[in-house]
Amino acid sequence: MFHLGTTECARPVRVAVVGYGYWGPNLVRNVLQHADMRLVEVCELDESRAQACRQRHTGVRTTTRLESVLSNPDTDAVIVATPPRTHHAIVAAALRAGKHVLVEKPLATTSEQARELVQLALDAGLLLMPGHTFVYSPAVNLVADLIETGEIGDVHFVTSSRMNLGKYQHGGVLCDLAPHDLSILLRWIDSPIDQVSATGCSVFRADTPETAFMTLQFAGGPTANVQLSWLAPRKVRQIVVVGSRRMVVYDDTASDEPVRVYDRGMDVAEPVTFGEHQLTYRSGDVVIPWVEPTEPLALELADFCHCINTGDEPRSNAALGLAIVEALEAAERSLGADGAPVAVHGQWLGGPVAT
Ligand SMILES: NC(=O)c1ccc[n+]([C@@H]2O[C@H](COP(=O)([O-])OP(=O)(O)OC[C@H]3O[C@@H](n4cnc5c(N)ncnc54)[C@H](O)[C@@H]3O)[C@@H](O)[C@H]2O)c1
């Protein structure tokens, strides 16, 4: 069962945050604000970043030594916000040291590594949660409800644009931005991804595409097209869902009104004479539903805390993290094969992808 409460934890979960670069400060701020969590320390290799943390949060202890964090008996859980290529080694070491882990997306950079981490967590009876923040977004979940209740009708297709200027990173734009779209799409569409094709564009370094175009085919379901880029003049975070009854535009940059539901589409009119099917256009109301203004990261941490204390399965669970790494791996392979479609060989481990 999914639960976002913040007050029923048996005792505060004592956490260490590893990595205080761009995203780590958001995690540290949220941990400090969370009633059911205690921040034990922050582990950061770069002394200037560690100093920035101490200056922003008086009294917070920092260290450069991951080993000392992992051997600290006062720490129940580790939150990992280091670059993706470091996730496997840090998460494996944390699980082997008996710590629950919340690791930023993606869970790992290969499906083999991701499976190994999932198995390690299962064997140790520890929680391994990938940080797919968007599955906690109230706007994303509102659209999920519209789809689940049939309000939108059959989903014909989805298009997504996720673009802005930077931040240029080692693993390429697919590894950086695609996990967000994959997590949102797997939350909305109740079937696994069968096949992925991807093409890209590398302007500055041949091995690092800053732009990618990805097409996903869901098993027995719709197609989704996703544009990702670090090379765009302004920030775009827009997803359009085209259904048989309604169309939805979700714009994550429109913080006060992120979701619009359009009663628009085409219908097949009854034939006037035999064989004369005609299309009629429908252009009805646009509804802007109210969306709870809660920070998704706060909800994600509440779920992490709740699941450590209860053994429940988090909404962003290891099966979702693995499915996303498998789709990413297929997309990278397709990118290297000029966009040839690549099958996604999912191994679901029996866990629900989204509940
Ligand atoms: N959920 C989201 O919306 C979201 C947004 C941005 C980034 N992220 C994820 O967060 C993670 C970090 O991304 P970022 O942009 O902050 O990267 P970053 O490079 O800005 O920061 C990473 C930090 O980790 C530190 N570090 C590296 N190895 C370390 C180690 N062994 N021990 C301690 N510190 C170490 C580095 O010194 C650096 O300060 C990535 O997995 C990224 O995908 C998630």
PDB file of C-alpha atoms in Angstrom, residues 30-215:
ATOM      1  CA  ASN A  30      14.534  18.131   2.806  1.00  0.00           C
ATOM      2  CA  VAL A  31      16.086  15.694   5.298  1.00  0.00           C
ATOM      3  CA  LEU A  32      16.624  18.561   7.763  1.00  0.00           C
ATOM      4  CA  GLN A  33      12.990  19.638   7.343  1.00  0.00           C
ATOM      5  CA  HIS A  34      11.603  16.122   7.754  1.00  0.00           C
ATOM      6  CA  ALA A  35      10.194  15.373  11.200  1.00  0.00           C
ATOM      7  CA  ASP A  36      10.940  11.641  10.941  1.00  0.00           C
ATOM      8  CA  MET A  37      14.541  11.904   9.756  1.00  0.00           C
ATOM      9  CA  ARG A  38      17.798  12.895  11.436  1.00  0.00           C
ATOM     10  CA  LEU A  39      20.808  13.970   9.388  1.00  0.00           C
ATOM     11  CA  VAL A  40      23.863  12.238  10.860  1.00  0.00           C
ATOM     12  CA  GLU A  41      26.420  13.606   8.377  1.00  0.00           C
ATOM     13  CA  VAL A  42      27.153  14.587   4.792  1.00  0.00           C
ATOM     14  CA  CYS A  43      29.882  12.824   2.829  1.00  0.00           C
ATOM     15  CA  GLU A  44      31.448  14.941   0.067  1.00  0.00           C
ATOM     16  CA  LEU A  45      34.846  14.485  -1.620  1.00  0.00           C
ATOM     17  CA  ASP A  46      35.194  18.095  -2.716  1.00  0.00           C
ATOM     18  CA  GLU A  47      36.152  20.235   0.307  1.00  0.00           C
ATOM     19  CA  SER A  48      34.735  23.434  -1.232  1.00  0.00           C
ATOM     20  CA  ARG A  49      31.322  21.751  -1.565  1.00  0.00           C
ATOM     21  CA  ALA A  50      31.580  20.334   1.982  1.00  0.00           C
ATOM     22  CA  GLN A  51      32.347  23.848   3.228  1.00  0.00           C
ATOM     23  CA  ALA A  52      29.322  25.214   1.350  1.00  0.00           C
ATOM     24  CA  CYS A  53      27.200  22.642   3.181  1.00  0.00           C
ATOM     25  CA  ARG A  54      28.585  23.570   6.618  1.00  0.00           C
ATOM     26  CA  GLN A  55      28.089  27.268   5.880  1.00  0.00           C
ATOM     27  CA  ARG A  56      24.483  26.787   4.800  1.00  0.00           C
ATOM     28  CA  HIS A  57      23.595  24.426   7.664  1.00  0.00           C
ATOM     29  CA  THR A  58      25.351  25.311  10.898  1.00  0.00           C
ATOM     30  CA  GLY A  59      26.219  22.243  12.954  1.00  0.00           C
ATOM     31  CA  VAL A  60      26.007  19.717  10.111  1.00  0.00           C
ATOM     32  CA  ARG A  61      29.007  17.367  10.180  1.00  0.00           C
ATOM     33  CA  THR A  62      30.826  16.596   6.918  1.00  0.00           C
ATOM     34  CA  THR A  63      33.371  13.954   5.956  1.00  0.00           C
ATOM     35  CA  THR A  64      35.242  12.877   2.840  1.00  0.00           C
ATOM     36  CA  ARG A  65      35.430   9.236   3.974  1.00  0.00           C
ATOM     37  CA  LEU A  66      32.627   6.984   2.771  1.00  0.00           C
ATOM     38  CA  GLU A  67      34.057   4.087   4.836  1.00  0.00           C
ATOM     39  CA  SER A  68      33.521   6.001   8.083  1.00  0.00           C
ATOM     40  CA  VAL A  69      29.907   6.769   7.062  1.00  0.00           C
ATOM     41  CA  LEU A  70      29.255   3.105   6.313  1.00  0.00           C
ATOM     42  CA  SER A  71      30.837   1.839   9.520  1.00  0.00           C
ATOM     43  CA  ASN A  72      28.891   4.292  11.695  1.00  0.00           C
ATOM     44  CA  PRO A  73      26.388   2.261  13.772  1.00  0.00           C
ATOM     45  CA  ASP A  74      24.318   5.433  14.300  1.00  0.00           C
ATOM     46  CA  THR A  75      23.359   5.554  10.616  1.00  0.00           C
ATOM     47  CA  ASP A  76      20.356   3.560   9.394  1.00  0.00           C
ATOM     48  CA  ALA A  77      20.256   4.724   5.784  1.00  0.00           C
ATOM     49  CA  VAL A  78      22.347   6.362   3.096  1.00  0.00           C
ATOM     50  CA  ILE A  79      21.060   8.764   0.431  1.00  0.00           C
ATOM     51  CA  VAL A  80      23.335   8.765  -2.624  1.00  0.00           C
ATOM     52  CA  ALA A  81      23.514  11.883  -4.824  1.00  0.00           C
ATOM     53  CA  THR A  82      26.782  11.287  -6.661  1.00  0.00           C
ATOM     54  CA  PRO A  83      27.253  10.959 -10.464  1.00  0.00           C
ATOM     55  CA  PRO A  84      25.553   7.869 -12.006  1.00  0.00           C
ATOM     56  CA  ARG A  85      28.847   6.112 -12.846  1.00  0.00           C
ATOM     57  CA  THR A  86      29.624   5.941  -9.094  1.00  0.00           C
ATOM     58  CA  HIS A  87      26.224   4.568  -7.997  1.00  0.00           C
ATOM     59  CA  HIS A  88      26.965   0.855  -8.312  1.00  0.00           C
ATOM     60  CA  ALA A  89      30.088   0.877  -6.122  1.00  0.00           C
ATOM     61  CA  ILE A  90      28.671   3.219  -3.460  1.00  0.00           C
ATOM     62  CA  VAL A  91      25.259   1.500  -3.248  1.00  0.00           C
ATOM     63  CA  ALA A  92      26.793  -1.997  -3.153  1.00  0.00           C
ATOM     64  CA  ALA A  93      29.143  -0.932  -0.329  1.00  0.00           C
ATOM     65  CA  ALA A  94      26.251   0.676   1.603  1.00  0.00           C
ATOM     66  CA  LEU A  95      24.031  -2.419   1.277  1.00  0.00           C
ATOM     67  CA  ARG A  96      26.941  -4.686   2.312  1.00  0.00           C
ATOM     68  CA  ALA A  97      27.368  -2.447   5.373  1.00  0.00           C
ATOM     69  CA  GLY A  98      23.694  -3.046   6.285  1.00  0.00           C
ATOM     70  CA  LYS A  99      22.322   0.391   5.341  1.00  0.00           C
ATOM     71  CA  HIS A 100      19.017   1.085   3.590  1.00  0.00           C
ATOM     72  CA  VAL A 101      19.652   3.078   0.410  1.00  0.00           C
ATOM     73  CA  LEU A 102      17.921   5.814  -1.521  1.00  0.00           C
ATOM     74  CA  VAL A 103      19.971   6.372  -4.666  1.00  0.00           C
ATOM     75  CA  GLU A 104      19.377   9.147  -7.136  1.00  0.00           C
ATOM     76  CA  LYS A 105      18.322   8.220 -10.654  1.00  0.00           C
ATOM     77  CA  PRO A 106      19.402   6.167 -12.489  1.00  0.00           C
ATOM     78  CA  LEU A 107      19.807   3.197 -10.144  1.00  0.00           C
ATOM     79  CA  ALA A 108      22.961   2.158 -12.055  1.00  0.00           C
ATOM     80  CA  THR A 109      24.420   2.603 -15.516  1.00  0.00           C
ATOM     81  CA  THR A 110      23.951  -1.008 -16.713  1.00  0.00           C
ATOM     82  CA  SER A 111      21.127  -3.482 -16.155  1.00  0.00           C
ATOM     83  CA  GLU A 112      23.660  -6.065 -14.932  1.00  0.00           C
ATOM     84  CA  GLN A 113      24.785  -3.696 -12.167  1.00  0.00           C
ATOM     85  CA  ALA A 114      21.191  -2.740 -11.360  1.00  0.00           C
ATOM     86  CA  ARG A 115      20.167  -6.408 -11.033  1.00  0.00           C
ATOM     87  CA  GLU A 116      23.139  -7.081  -8.773  1.00  0.00           C
ATOM     88  CA  LEU A 117      22.089  -4.213  -6.470  1.00  0.00           C
ATOM     89  CA  VAL A 118      18.467  -5.390  -6.384  1.00  0.00           C
ATOM     90  CA  GLN A 119      19.635  -8.891  -5.451  1.00  0.00           C
ATOM     91  CA  LEU A 120      21.983  -7.560  -2.761  1.00  0.00           C
ATOM     92  CA  ALA A 121      19.131  -5.607  -1.169  1.00  0.00           C
ATOM     93  CA  LEU A 122      16.754  -8.600  -1.338  1.00  0.00           C
ATOM     94  CA  ASP A 123      19.356 -10.916   0.240  1.00  0.00           C
ATOM     95  CA  ALA A 124      20.089  -8.432   3.034  1.00  0.00           C
ATOM     96  CA  GLY A 125      16.415  -7.562   3.654  1.00  0.00           C
ATOM     97  CA  LEU A 126      17.183  -3.873   3.103  1.00  0.00           C
ATOM     98  CA  LEU A 127      15.269  -1.180   1.261  1.00  0.00           C
ATOM     99  CA  LEU A 128      16.781  -0.114  -2.056  1.00  0.00           C
ATOM    100  CA  MET A 129      14.872   2.814  -3.491  1.00  0.00           C
ATOM    101  CA  PRO A 130      15.792   4.670  -6.700  1.00  0.00           C
ATOM    102  CA  GLY A 131      15.057   8.404  -6.515  1.00  0.00           C
ATOM    103  CA  HIS A 132      12.532   8.794  -9.323  1.00  0.00           C
ATOM    104  CA  THR A 133      11.179  12.060  -7.947  1.00  0.00           C
ATOM    105  CA  PHE A 134       8.533  12.575 -10.642  1.00  0.00           C
ATOM    106  CA  VAL A 135       6.438   9.595  -9.495  1.00  0.00           C
ATOM    107  CA  TYR A 136       5.826  11.700  -6.349  1.00  0.00           C
ATOM    108  CA  SER A 137       4.794  14.802  -8.289  1.00  0.00           C
ATOM    109  CA  PRO A 138       1.154  15.682  -7.489  1.00  0.00           C
ATOM    110  CA  ALA A 139       0.692  16.814 -11.128  1.00  0.00           C
ATOM    111  CA  VAL A 140       2.035  13.520 -12.508  1.00  0.00           C
ATOM    112  CA  ASN A 141      -0.233  11.584 -10.155  1.00  0.00           C
ATOM    113  CA  LEU A 142      -3.235  13.692 -11.095  1.00  0.00           C
ATOM    114  CA  VAL A 143      -2.692  12.730 -14.750  1.00  0.00           C
ATOM    115  CA  ALA A 144      -2.233   9.087 -13.647  1.00  0.00           C
ATOM    116  CA  ASP A 145      -5.668   9.280 -11.962  1.00  0.00           C
ATOM    117  CA  LEU A 146      -7.234  10.791 -15.107  1.00  0.00           C
ATOM    118  CA  ILE A 147      -5.865   7.869 -17.133  1.00  0.00           C
ATOM    119  CA  GLU A 148      -6.777   5.197 -14.559  1.00  0.00           C
ATOM    120  CA  THR A 149     -10.368   6.406 -14.177  1.00  0.00           C
ATOM    121  CA  GLY A 150     -10.918   6.420 -17.966  1.00  0.00           C
ATOM    122  CA  GLU A 151     -11.377  10.204 -18.096  1.00  0.00           C
ATOM    123  CA  ILE A 152      -8.931  10.446 -21.001  1.00  0.00           C
ATOM    124  CA  GLY A 153     -10.172   7.284 -22.726  1.00  0.00           C
ATOM    125  CA  ASP A 154      -7.693   5.041 -24.506  1.00  0.00           C
ATOM    126  CA  VAL A 155      -4.246   6.648 -24.627  1.00  0.00           C
ATOM    127  CA  HIS A 156      -3.321   6.818 -28.324  1.00  0.00           C
ATOM    128  CA  PHE A 157       0.143   8.349 -27.900  1.00  0.00           C
ATOM    129  CA  VAL A 158       2.299  10.611 -25.720  1.00  0.00           C
ATOM    130  CA  THR A 159       4.842  13.234 -26.735  1.00  0.00           C
ATOM    131  CA  SER A 160       7.348  14.776 -24.336  1.00  0.00           C
ATOM    132  CA  SER A 161       9.843  17.642 -24.584  1.00  0.00           C
ATOM    133  CA  ARG A 162      12.451  18.052 -21.861  1.00  0.00           C
ATOM    134  CA  MET A 163      14.938  20.718 -22.872  1.00  0.00           C
ATOM    135  CA  ASN A 164      17.046  23.513 -21.424  1.00  0.00           C
ATOM    136  CA  LEU A 165      20.567  24.944 -21.642  1.00  0.00           C
ATOM    137  CA  GLY A 166      22.875  22.496 -19.791  1.00  0.00           C
ATOM    138  CA  LYS A 167      23.903  21.072 -17.426  1.00  0.00           C
ATOM    139  CA  TYR A 168      26.500  19.212 -19.555  1.00  0.00           C
ATOM    140  CA  GLN A 169      27.360  15.875 -17.932  1.00  0.00           C
ATOM    141  CA  HIS A 170      29.630  12.915 -18.459  1.00  0.00           C
ATOM    142  CA  GLY A 171      26.977  10.260 -19.234  1.00  0.00           C
ATOM    143  CA  GLY A 172      25.126  12.099 -22.049  1.00  0.00           C
ATOM    144  CA  VAL A 173      21.616  13.519 -22.165  1.00  0.00           C
ATOM    145  CA  LEU A 174      19.816  10.148 -22.238  1.00  0.00           C
ATOM    146  CA  CYS A 175      21.299   9.038 -18.903  1.00  0.00           C
ATOM    147  CA  ASP A 176      20.625  12.482 -17.398  1.00  0.00           C
ATOM    148  CA  LEU A 177      17.096  13.352 -18.546  1.00  0.00           C
ATOM    149  CA  ALA A 178      15.422  10.204 -19.936  1.00  0.00           C
ATOM    150  CA  PRO A 179      14.927   8.597 -16.465  1.00  0.00           C
ATOM    151  CA  HIS A 180      12.407  11.365 -15.699  1.00  0.00           C
ATOM    152  CA  ASP A 181      10.266  10.650 -18.784  1.00  0.00           C
ATOM    153  CA  LEU A 182      10.596   6.893 -18.372  1.00  0.00           C
ATOM    154  CA  SER A 183       9.419   7.065 -14.751  1.00  0.00           C
ATOM    155  CA  ILE A 184       6.464   9.288 -15.656  1.00  0.00           C
ATOM    156  CA  LEU A 185       5.450   7.115 -18.615  1.00  0.00           C
ATOM    157  CA  LEU A 186       5.717   3.887 -16.592  1.00  0.00           C
ATOM    158  CA  ARG A 187       3.546   5.513 -13.922  1.00  0.00           C
ATOM    159  CA  TRP A 188       0.909   6.445 -16.497  1.00  0.00           C
ATOM    160  CA  ILE A 189       0.930   3.504 -18.884  1.00  0.00           C
ATOM    161  CA  ASP A 190       0.116   0.197 -17.285  1.00  0.00           C
ATOM    162  CA  SER A 191       2.360  -2.024 -19.401  1.00  0.00           C
ATOM    163  CA  PRO A 192       6.085  -2.622 -19.831  1.00  0.00           C
ATOM    164  CA  ILE A 193       8.201  -1.061 -22.569  1.00  0.00           C
ATOM    165  CA  ASP A 194       8.654  -3.535 -25.432  1.00  0.00           C
ATOM    166  CA  GLN A 195      10.965  -1.670 -27.738  1.00  0.00           C
ATOM    167  CA  VAL A 196      13.008   1.527 -27.895  1.00  0.00           C
ATOM    168  CA  SER A 197      14.615   3.433 -30.718  1.00  0.00           C
ATOM    169  CA  ALA A 198      16.785   6.508 -30.288  1.00  0.00           C
ATOM    170  CA  THR A 199      18.787   8.883 -32.399  1.00  0.00           C
ATOM    171  CA  GLY A 200      20.913  11.746 -31.161  1.00  0.00           C
ATOM    172  CA  CYS A 201      23.057  14.693 -31.963  1.00  0.00           C
ATOM    173  CA  SER A 202      26.543  15.413 -30.551  1.00  0.00           C
ATOM    174  CA  VAL A 203      27.759  18.959 -31.184  1.00  0.00           C
ATOM    175  CA  PHE A 204      30.737  19.268 -28.815  1.00  0.00           C
ATOM    176  CA  ARG A 205      32.000  15.729 -28.131  1.00  0.00           C
ATOM    177  CA  ALA A 206      31.372  12.796 -30.455  1.00  0.00           C
ATOM    178  CA  ASP A 207      30.714  10.370 -27.571  1.00  0.00           C
ATOM    179  CA  THR A 208      28.350  12.650 -25.619  1.00  0.00           C
ATOM    180  CA  PRO A 209      25.015  13.445 -27.287  1.00  0.00           C
ATOM    181  CA  GLU A 210      23.508  16.677 -25.928  1.00  0.00           C
ATOM    182  CA  THR A 211      20.255  15.970 -27.776  1.00  0.00           C
ATOM    183  CA  ALA A 212      18.325  12.721 -28.202  1.00  0.00           C
ATOM    184  CA  PHE A 213      15.031  11.678 -29.764  1.00  0.00           C
ATOM    185  CA  MET A 214      13.588   8.519 -28.278  1.00  0.00           C
ATOM    186  CA  THR A 215      10.542   6.491 -29.338  1.00  0.00           C
TER     187      THR A 215
END
